[in-house]
Amino acid sequence: MNIVTVKNDMQLSDVASSQILKAIENKPDLVLGIATGGTPAGTYQQLVKKVQLKSVDLSNIKTVNLDEYVGLARDHEESYWHYLHEHLYGPLELSPDQAIIPNGLNKKLEEECVRYEQAIQQVGGVDLQILGVGRNGHIGFNEPGTSLDSKTHVVELTDSTRQANARFFEDPSEVPTRAITVGISTIMKSRSILLLASGEEKAAAVSALLSGKIDKNWPVTILNEHPDVTLVVTEDAKAEEQGHAG
Ligand code: F6R
């Protein structure tokens, strides 16, 4: 694993956005896996600026979202469809055809998961997957204990994840209880992974990862088996002593 330790969010966003830009310049039809949430927001902002500054053509990229809440309408401010359009598609004027995103309103959720897995395969899989990490070690919404062989599936969000995400909602009771997430085995098929971790509340998860052991109760640790991972981590997220997991 390639580890880049940075002082703060600003530096994290700068390093991560440059890596994404480089990947697009190397492969103009890049399939970019999108994580949402607080951590990558600054990265997308920086990416937009850099793309505009260099007039990079993004018309051939595709994006694949990691997850979506079940039951939120697309225009709900906290849906990940909305996040994607607010952070990337709006400012970069990308075509909606370029976005592959789970439909959390599909009444037939199991069929939606199968469709989504096929949609990822149809674009040839993800070239560069951006990941954040939950304080409990989740990646996507693969909560602790998720099978390492999992494909796209519906998850019940843990209380810890719902509480962490309550900051984005006016009323904490509005946080959906379920989501569709790309599974761990699908994430592991991405050709390269850019994992972003910021803030001391991520220190336990980062410590578990850096212990080098694979532990189902810390899903992020599976990334130790991936051949091409770059971790961009703030100093405070790396502060915990090693040897937490196991
Ligand atoms: C979101 C996602 C989640 C987040 C994680 C960290 O698409 O996949 O795994 O990356 O919950 O969220 P933040 O960055 O808000 O701390």
GROMACS .gro file of C-alpha atoms and ligand atoms in nm:
model
  262
    1MET     CA    1   0.000   0.000   0.000
    2ASN     CA    2   0.119   0.343  -0.090
    3ILE     CA    3   0.062   0.579   0.206
    4VAL     CA    4   0.058   0.956   0.177
    5THR     CA    5   0.030   1.132   0.512
    6VAL     CA    6  -0.097   1.489   0.498
    7LYS     CA    7  -0.148   1.759   0.757
    8ASN     CA    8  -0.510   1.847   0.695
    9ASP     CA    9  -0.818   1.817   0.474
   10MET     CA   10  -0.696   2.083   0.235
   11GLN     CA   11  -0.380   1.885   0.158
   12LEU     CA   12  -0.576   1.562   0.138
   13SER     CA   13  -0.805   1.717  -0.123
   14ASP     CA   14  -0.512   1.853  -0.318
   15VAL     CA   15  -0.325   1.520  -0.330
   16ALA     CA   16  -0.637   1.315  -0.405
   17SER     CA   17  -0.771   1.547  -0.676
   18SER     CA   18  -0.432   1.549  -0.849
   19GLN     CA   19  -0.429   1.169  -0.851
   20ILE     CA   20  -0.776   1.154  -1.001
   21LEU     CA   21  -0.684   1.411  -1.264
   22LYS     CA   22  -0.370   1.218  -1.354
   23ALA     CA   23  -0.575   0.901  -1.395
   24ILE     CA   24  -0.818   1.081  -1.629
   25GLU     CA   25  -0.534   1.229  -1.831
   26ASN     CA   26  -0.383   0.882  -1.868
   27LYS     CA   27  -0.716   0.726  -1.963
   28PRO     CA   28  -0.975   0.969  -2.098
   29ASP     CA   29  -1.246   0.702  -2.081
   30LEU     CA   30  -1.171   0.628  -1.716
   31VAL     CA   31  -1.440   0.458  -1.509
   32LEU     CA   32  -1.428   0.644  -1.179
   33GLY     CA   33  -1.585   0.493  -0.867
   34ILE     CA   34  -1.742   0.764  -0.653
   35ALA     CA   35  -1.764   0.769  -0.274
   36THR     CA   36  -1.987   1.032  -0.122
   37GLY     CA   37  -1.986   1.176   0.231
   38GLY     CA   38  -1.782   1.446   0.398
   39THR     CA   39  -1.427   1.325   0.331
   40PRO     CA   40  -1.413   1.344  -0.051
   41ALA     CA   41  -1.621   1.663  -0.084
   42GLY     CA   42  -1.311   1.888  -0.088
   43THR     CA   43  -1.140   1.651  -0.331
   44TYR     CA   44  -1.425   1.688  -0.579
   45GLN     CA   45  -1.418   2.065  -0.534
   46GLN     CA   46  -1.045   2.073  -0.612
   47LEU     CA   47  -1.093   1.834  -0.902
   48VAL     CA   48  -1.352   2.065  -1.056
   49LYS     CA   49  -1.110   2.360  -1.029
   50LYS     CA   50  -0.819   2.166  -1.177
   51VAL     CA   51  -1.028   2.027  -1.462
   52GLN     CA   52  -1.157   2.374  -1.546
   53LEU     CA   53  -0.810   2.529  -1.524
   54LYS     CA   54  -0.662   2.273  -1.763
   55SER     CA   55  -0.975   2.240  -1.979
   56VAL     CA   56  -0.963   1.862  -1.946
   57ASP     CA   57  -1.221   1.681  -2.158
   58LEU     CA   58  -1.435   1.461  -1.934
   59SER     CA   59  -1.693   1.367  -2.192
   60ASN     CA   60  -1.566   1.010  -2.213
   61ILE     CA   61  -1.541   0.925  -1.845
   62LYS     CA   62  -1.806   0.726  -1.662
   63THR     CA   63  -1.876   0.740  -1.292
   64VAL     CA   64  -2.003   0.455  -1.078
   65ASN     CA   65  -2.148   0.536  -0.737
   66LEU     CA   66  -2.061   0.315  -0.445
   67ASP     CA   67  -2.395   0.340  -0.277
   68GLU     CA   68  -2.735   0.503  -0.243
   69TYR     CA   69  -2.989   0.527   0.034
   70VAL     CA   70  -3.307   0.325  -0.003
   71GLY     CA   71  -3.621   0.536  -0.020
   72LEU     CA   72  -3.481   0.886  -0.082
   73ALA     CA   73  -3.603   1.060  -0.395
   74ARG     CA   74  -3.331   1.173  -0.634
   75ASP     CA   75  -3.399   1.537  -0.561
   76HIS     CA   76  -3.373   1.484  -0.184
   77GLU     CA   77  -3.073   1.691  -0.077
   78GLU     CA   78  -2.913   1.394   0.096
   79SER     CA   79  -2.959   1.138  -0.177
   80TYR     CA   80  -2.627   1.038  -0.330
   81TRP     CA   81  -2.771   1.114  -0.673
   82HIS     CA   82  -2.809   1.470  -0.552
   83TYR     CA   83  -2.456   1.469  -0.402
   84LEU     CA   84  -2.308   1.353  -0.733
   85HIS     CA   85  -2.486   1.624  -0.928
   86GLU     CA   86  -2.406   1.895  -0.679
   87HIS     CA   87  -2.035   1.812  -0.651
   88LEU     CA   88  -1.945   1.692  -1.000
   89TYR     CA   89  -2.213   1.673  -1.266
   90GLY     CA   90  -2.347   2.027  -1.221
   91PRO     CA   91  -2.015   2.216  -1.206
   92LEU     CA   92  -1.854   2.000  -1.476
   93GLU     CA   93  -2.164   1.990  -1.696
   94LEU     CA   94  -2.139   1.616  -1.743
   95SER     CA   95  -2.414   1.429  -1.918
   96PRO     CA   96  -2.645   1.218  -1.698
   97ASP     CA   97  -2.564   0.928  -1.936
   98GLN     CA   98  -2.217   0.918  -1.782
   99ALA     CA   99  -2.349   0.837  -1.434
  100ILE     CA  100  -2.413   0.487  -1.313
  101ILE     CA  101  -2.589   0.499  -0.980
  102PRO     CA  102  -2.811   0.258  -0.784
  103ASN     CA  103  -3.181   0.335  -0.782
  104GLY     CA  104  -3.284   0.330  -0.418
  105LEU     CA  105  -3.646   0.383  -0.515
  106ASN     CA  106  -3.677   0.062  -0.713
  107LYS     CA  107  -3.945  -0.142  -0.538
  108LYS     CA  108  -3.764  -0.459  -0.646
  109LEU     CA  109  -3.442  -0.399  -0.458
  110GLU     CA  110  -3.292  -0.741  -0.520
  111GLU     CA  111  -3.338  -0.697  -0.895
  112GLU     CA  112  -3.188  -0.351  -0.869
  113CYS     CA  113  -2.876  -0.499  -0.708
  114VAL     CA  114  -2.837  -0.752  -0.990
  115ARG     CA  115  -2.894  -0.481  -1.250
  116TYR     CA  116  -2.633  -0.262  -1.084
  117GLU     CA  117  -2.369  -0.531  -1.072
  118GLN     CA  118  -2.428  -0.593  -1.445
  119ALA     CA  119  -2.414  -0.221  -1.521
  120ILE     CA  120  -2.068  -0.205  -1.362
  121GLN     CA  121  -1.953  -0.500  -1.570
  122GLN     CA  122  -2.097  -0.350  -1.887
  123VAL     CA  123  -1.869  -0.048  -1.856
  124GLY     CA  124  -1.574  -0.281  -1.803
  125GLY     CA  125  -1.544  -0.243  -1.425
  126VAL     CA  126  -1.404   0.043  -1.221
  127ASP     CA  127  -1.058   0.176  -1.305
  128LEU     CA  128  -1.009   0.402  -1.005
  129GLN     CA  129  -1.227   0.365  -0.697
  130ILE     CA  130  -1.240   0.653  -0.449
  131LEU     CA  131  -1.319   0.528  -0.099
  132GLY     CA  132  -1.384   0.690   0.235
  133VAL     CA  133  -1.397   0.483   0.551
  134GLY     CA  134  -1.655   0.473   0.827
  135ARG     CA  135  -1.545   0.510   1.187
  136ASN     CA  136  -1.643   0.143   1.229
  137GLY     CA  137  -1.428   0.048   0.931
  138HIS     CA  138  -1.704   0.023   0.670
  139ILE     CA  139  -1.623   0.080   0.304
  140GLY     CA  140  -1.917   0.169   0.083
  141PHE     CA  141  -2.192   0.070   0.321
  142ASN     CA  142  -2.036  -0.269   0.387
  143GLU     CA  143  -2.078  -0.273   0.762
  144PRO     CA  144  -1.865  -0.485   0.999
  145GLY     CA  145  -1.925  -0.856   0.947
  146THR     CA  146  -2.019  -0.823   0.576
  147SER     CA  147  -1.904  -1.118   0.368
  148LEU     CA  148  -1.581  -1.046   0.189
  149ASP     CA  149  -1.736  -1.217  -0.117
  150SER     CA  150  -2.033  -0.979  -0.129
  151LYS     CA  151  -2.159  -0.817  -0.449
  152THR     CA  152  -2.403  -0.526  -0.471
  153HIS     CA  153  -2.660  -0.577  -0.197
  154VAL     CA  154  -2.907  -0.409   0.035
  155VAL     CA  155  -2.778  -0.329   0.384
  156GLU     CA  156  -2.937  -0.234   0.713
  157LEU     CA  157  -2.729   0.060   0.831
  158THR     CA  158  -2.584   0.026   1.181
  159ASP     CA  159  -2.679   0.274   1.452
  160SER     CA  160  -2.321   0.402   1.448
  161THR     CA  161  -2.340   0.481   1.074
  162ARG     CA  162  -2.685   0.640   1.103
  163GLN     CA  163  -2.562   0.855   1.390
  164ALA     CA  164  -2.251   0.957   1.197
  165ASN     CA  165  -2.462   1.056   0.896
  166ALA     CA  166  -2.728   1.234   1.103
  167ARG     CA  167  -2.516   1.550   1.075
  168PHE     CA  168  -2.629   1.582   0.715
  169PHE     CA  169  -3.003   1.563   0.793
  170GLU     CA  170  -3.225   1.820   0.964
  171ASP     CA  171  -3.383   1.554   1.183
  172PRO     CA  172  -3.175   1.245   1.277
  173SER     CA  173  -3.483   1.026   1.245
  174GLU     CA  174  -3.482   1.106   0.871
  175VAL     CA  175  -3.160   0.909   0.812
  176PRO     CA  176  -3.267   0.608   0.606
  177THR     CA  177  -3.231   0.270   0.769
  178ARG     CA  178  -3.124   0.091   0.452
  179ALA     CA  179  -2.896   0.146   0.156
  180ILE     CA  180  -2.782  -0.029  -0.160
  181THR     CA  181  -2.407  -0.074  -0.164
  182VAL     CA  182  -2.154  -0.218  -0.400
  183GLY     CA  183  -2.015  -0.526  -0.224
  184ILE     CA  184  -1.667  -0.592  -0.098
  185SER     CA  185  -1.573  -0.833  -0.377
  186THR     CA  186  -1.686  -0.577  -0.636
  187ILE     CA  187  -1.478  -0.306  -0.470
  188MET     CA  188  -1.180  -0.542  -0.473
  189LYS     CA  189  -1.215  -0.584  -0.850
  190SER     CA  190  -1.145  -0.212  -0.905
  191ARG     CA  191  -0.813  -0.182  -1.081
  192SER     CA  192  -0.686   0.078  -0.837
  193ILE     CA  193  -0.816   0.232  -0.515
  194LEU     CA  194  -0.771   0.573  -0.360
  195LEU     CA  195  -0.870   0.556   0.006
  196LEU     CA  196  -0.920   0.881   0.194
  197ALA     CA  197  -0.923   0.906   0.573
  198SER     CA  198  -0.944   1.226   0.769
  199GLY     CA  199  -1.000   1.310   1.134
  200GLU     CA  200  -0.927   1.140   1.464
  201GLU     CA  201  -1.262   0.956   1.457
  202LYS     CA  202  -1.115   0.745   1.175
  203ALA     CA  203  -0.800   0.654   1.369
  204ALA     CA  204  -0.927   0.315   1.490
  205ALA     CA  205  -1.023   0.210   1.136
  206VAL     CA  206  -0.692   0.331   0.994
  207SER     CA  207  -0.506   0.150   1.269
  208ALA     CA  208  -0.691  -0.174   1.190
  209LEU     CA  209  -0.599  -0.134   0.824
  210LEU     CA  210  -0.235  -0.063   0.895
  211SER     CA  211  -0.205  -0.364   1.124
  212GLY     CA  212  -0.197  -0.560   0.797
  213LYS     CA  213  -0.437  -0.826   0.925
  214ILE     CA  214  -0.764  -0.904   0.747
  215ASP     CA  215  -1.054  -0.878   0.991
  216LYS     CA  216  -1.418  -0.911   0.875
  217ASN     CA  217  -1.518  -0.686   1.163
  218TRP     CA  218  -1.314  -0.406   1.006
  219PRO     CA  219  -1.411  -0.429   0.637
  220VAL     CA  220  -1.147  -0.173   0.534
  221THR     CA  221  -0.874  -0.425   0.627
  222ILE     CA  222  -0.953  -0.631   0.314
  223LEU     CA  223  -0.775  -0.360   0.118
  224ASN     CA  224  -0.449  -0.512   0.243
  225GLU     CA  225  -0.510  -0.780  -0.021
  226HIS     CA  226  -0.553  -0.534  -0.307
  227PRO     CA  227  -0.245  -0.485  -0.527
  228ASP     CA  228  -0.292  -0.114  -0.595
  229VAL     CA  229  -0.414   0.098  -0.304
  230THR     CA  230  -0.310   0.450  -0.218
  231LEU     CA  231  -0.414   0.571   0.126
  232VAL     CA  232  -0.420   0.948   0.172
  233VAL     CA  233  -0.451   1.005   0.545
  234THR     CA  234  -0.438   1.307   0.772
  235GLU     CA  235  -0.198   1.299   1.066
  236ASP     CA  236  -0.479   1.286   1.320
  237ALA     CA  237  -0.642   0.989   1.145
  238LYS     CA  238  -0.313   0.803   1.171
  239ALA     CA  239  -0.252   0.891   1.531
  240GLU     CA  240  -0.369   0.574   1.702
  241GLU     CA  241  -0.106   0.323   1.801
  242GLN     CA  242  -0.074   0.029   1.564
  243GLY     CA  243  -0.202  -0.314   1.661
  244HIS     CA  244  -0.563  -0.216   1.722
  245ALA     CA  245  -0.715  -0.497   1.520
  246GLY     CA  246  -0.677  -0.866   1.571
  247F6R     C1  247  -2.024   0.692   0.107
  247F6R     C2  248  -1.953   0.576   0.156
  247F6R     C3  249  -1.912   0.564   0.298
  247F6R     C4  250  -1.832   0.686   0.346
  247F6R     C5  251  -1.801   0.670   0.495
  247F6R     C6  252  -1.723   0.789   0.549
  247F6R     O1  253  -2.047   0.680  -0.032
  247F6R     O2  254  -1.928   0.489   0.080
  247F6R     O3  255  -1.832   0.449   0.314
  247F6R     O4  256  -1.715   0.696   0.271
  247F6R     O5  257  -1.919   0.657   0.567
  247F6R     O6  258  -1.805   0.902   0.542
  247F6R     P1  259  -1.748   1.047   0.573
  247F6R     O7  260  -1.651   1.079   0.466
  247F6R     O8  261  -1.870   1.138   0.569
  247F6R     O9  262  -1.684   1.041   0.707
   0.00000   0.00000   0.00000
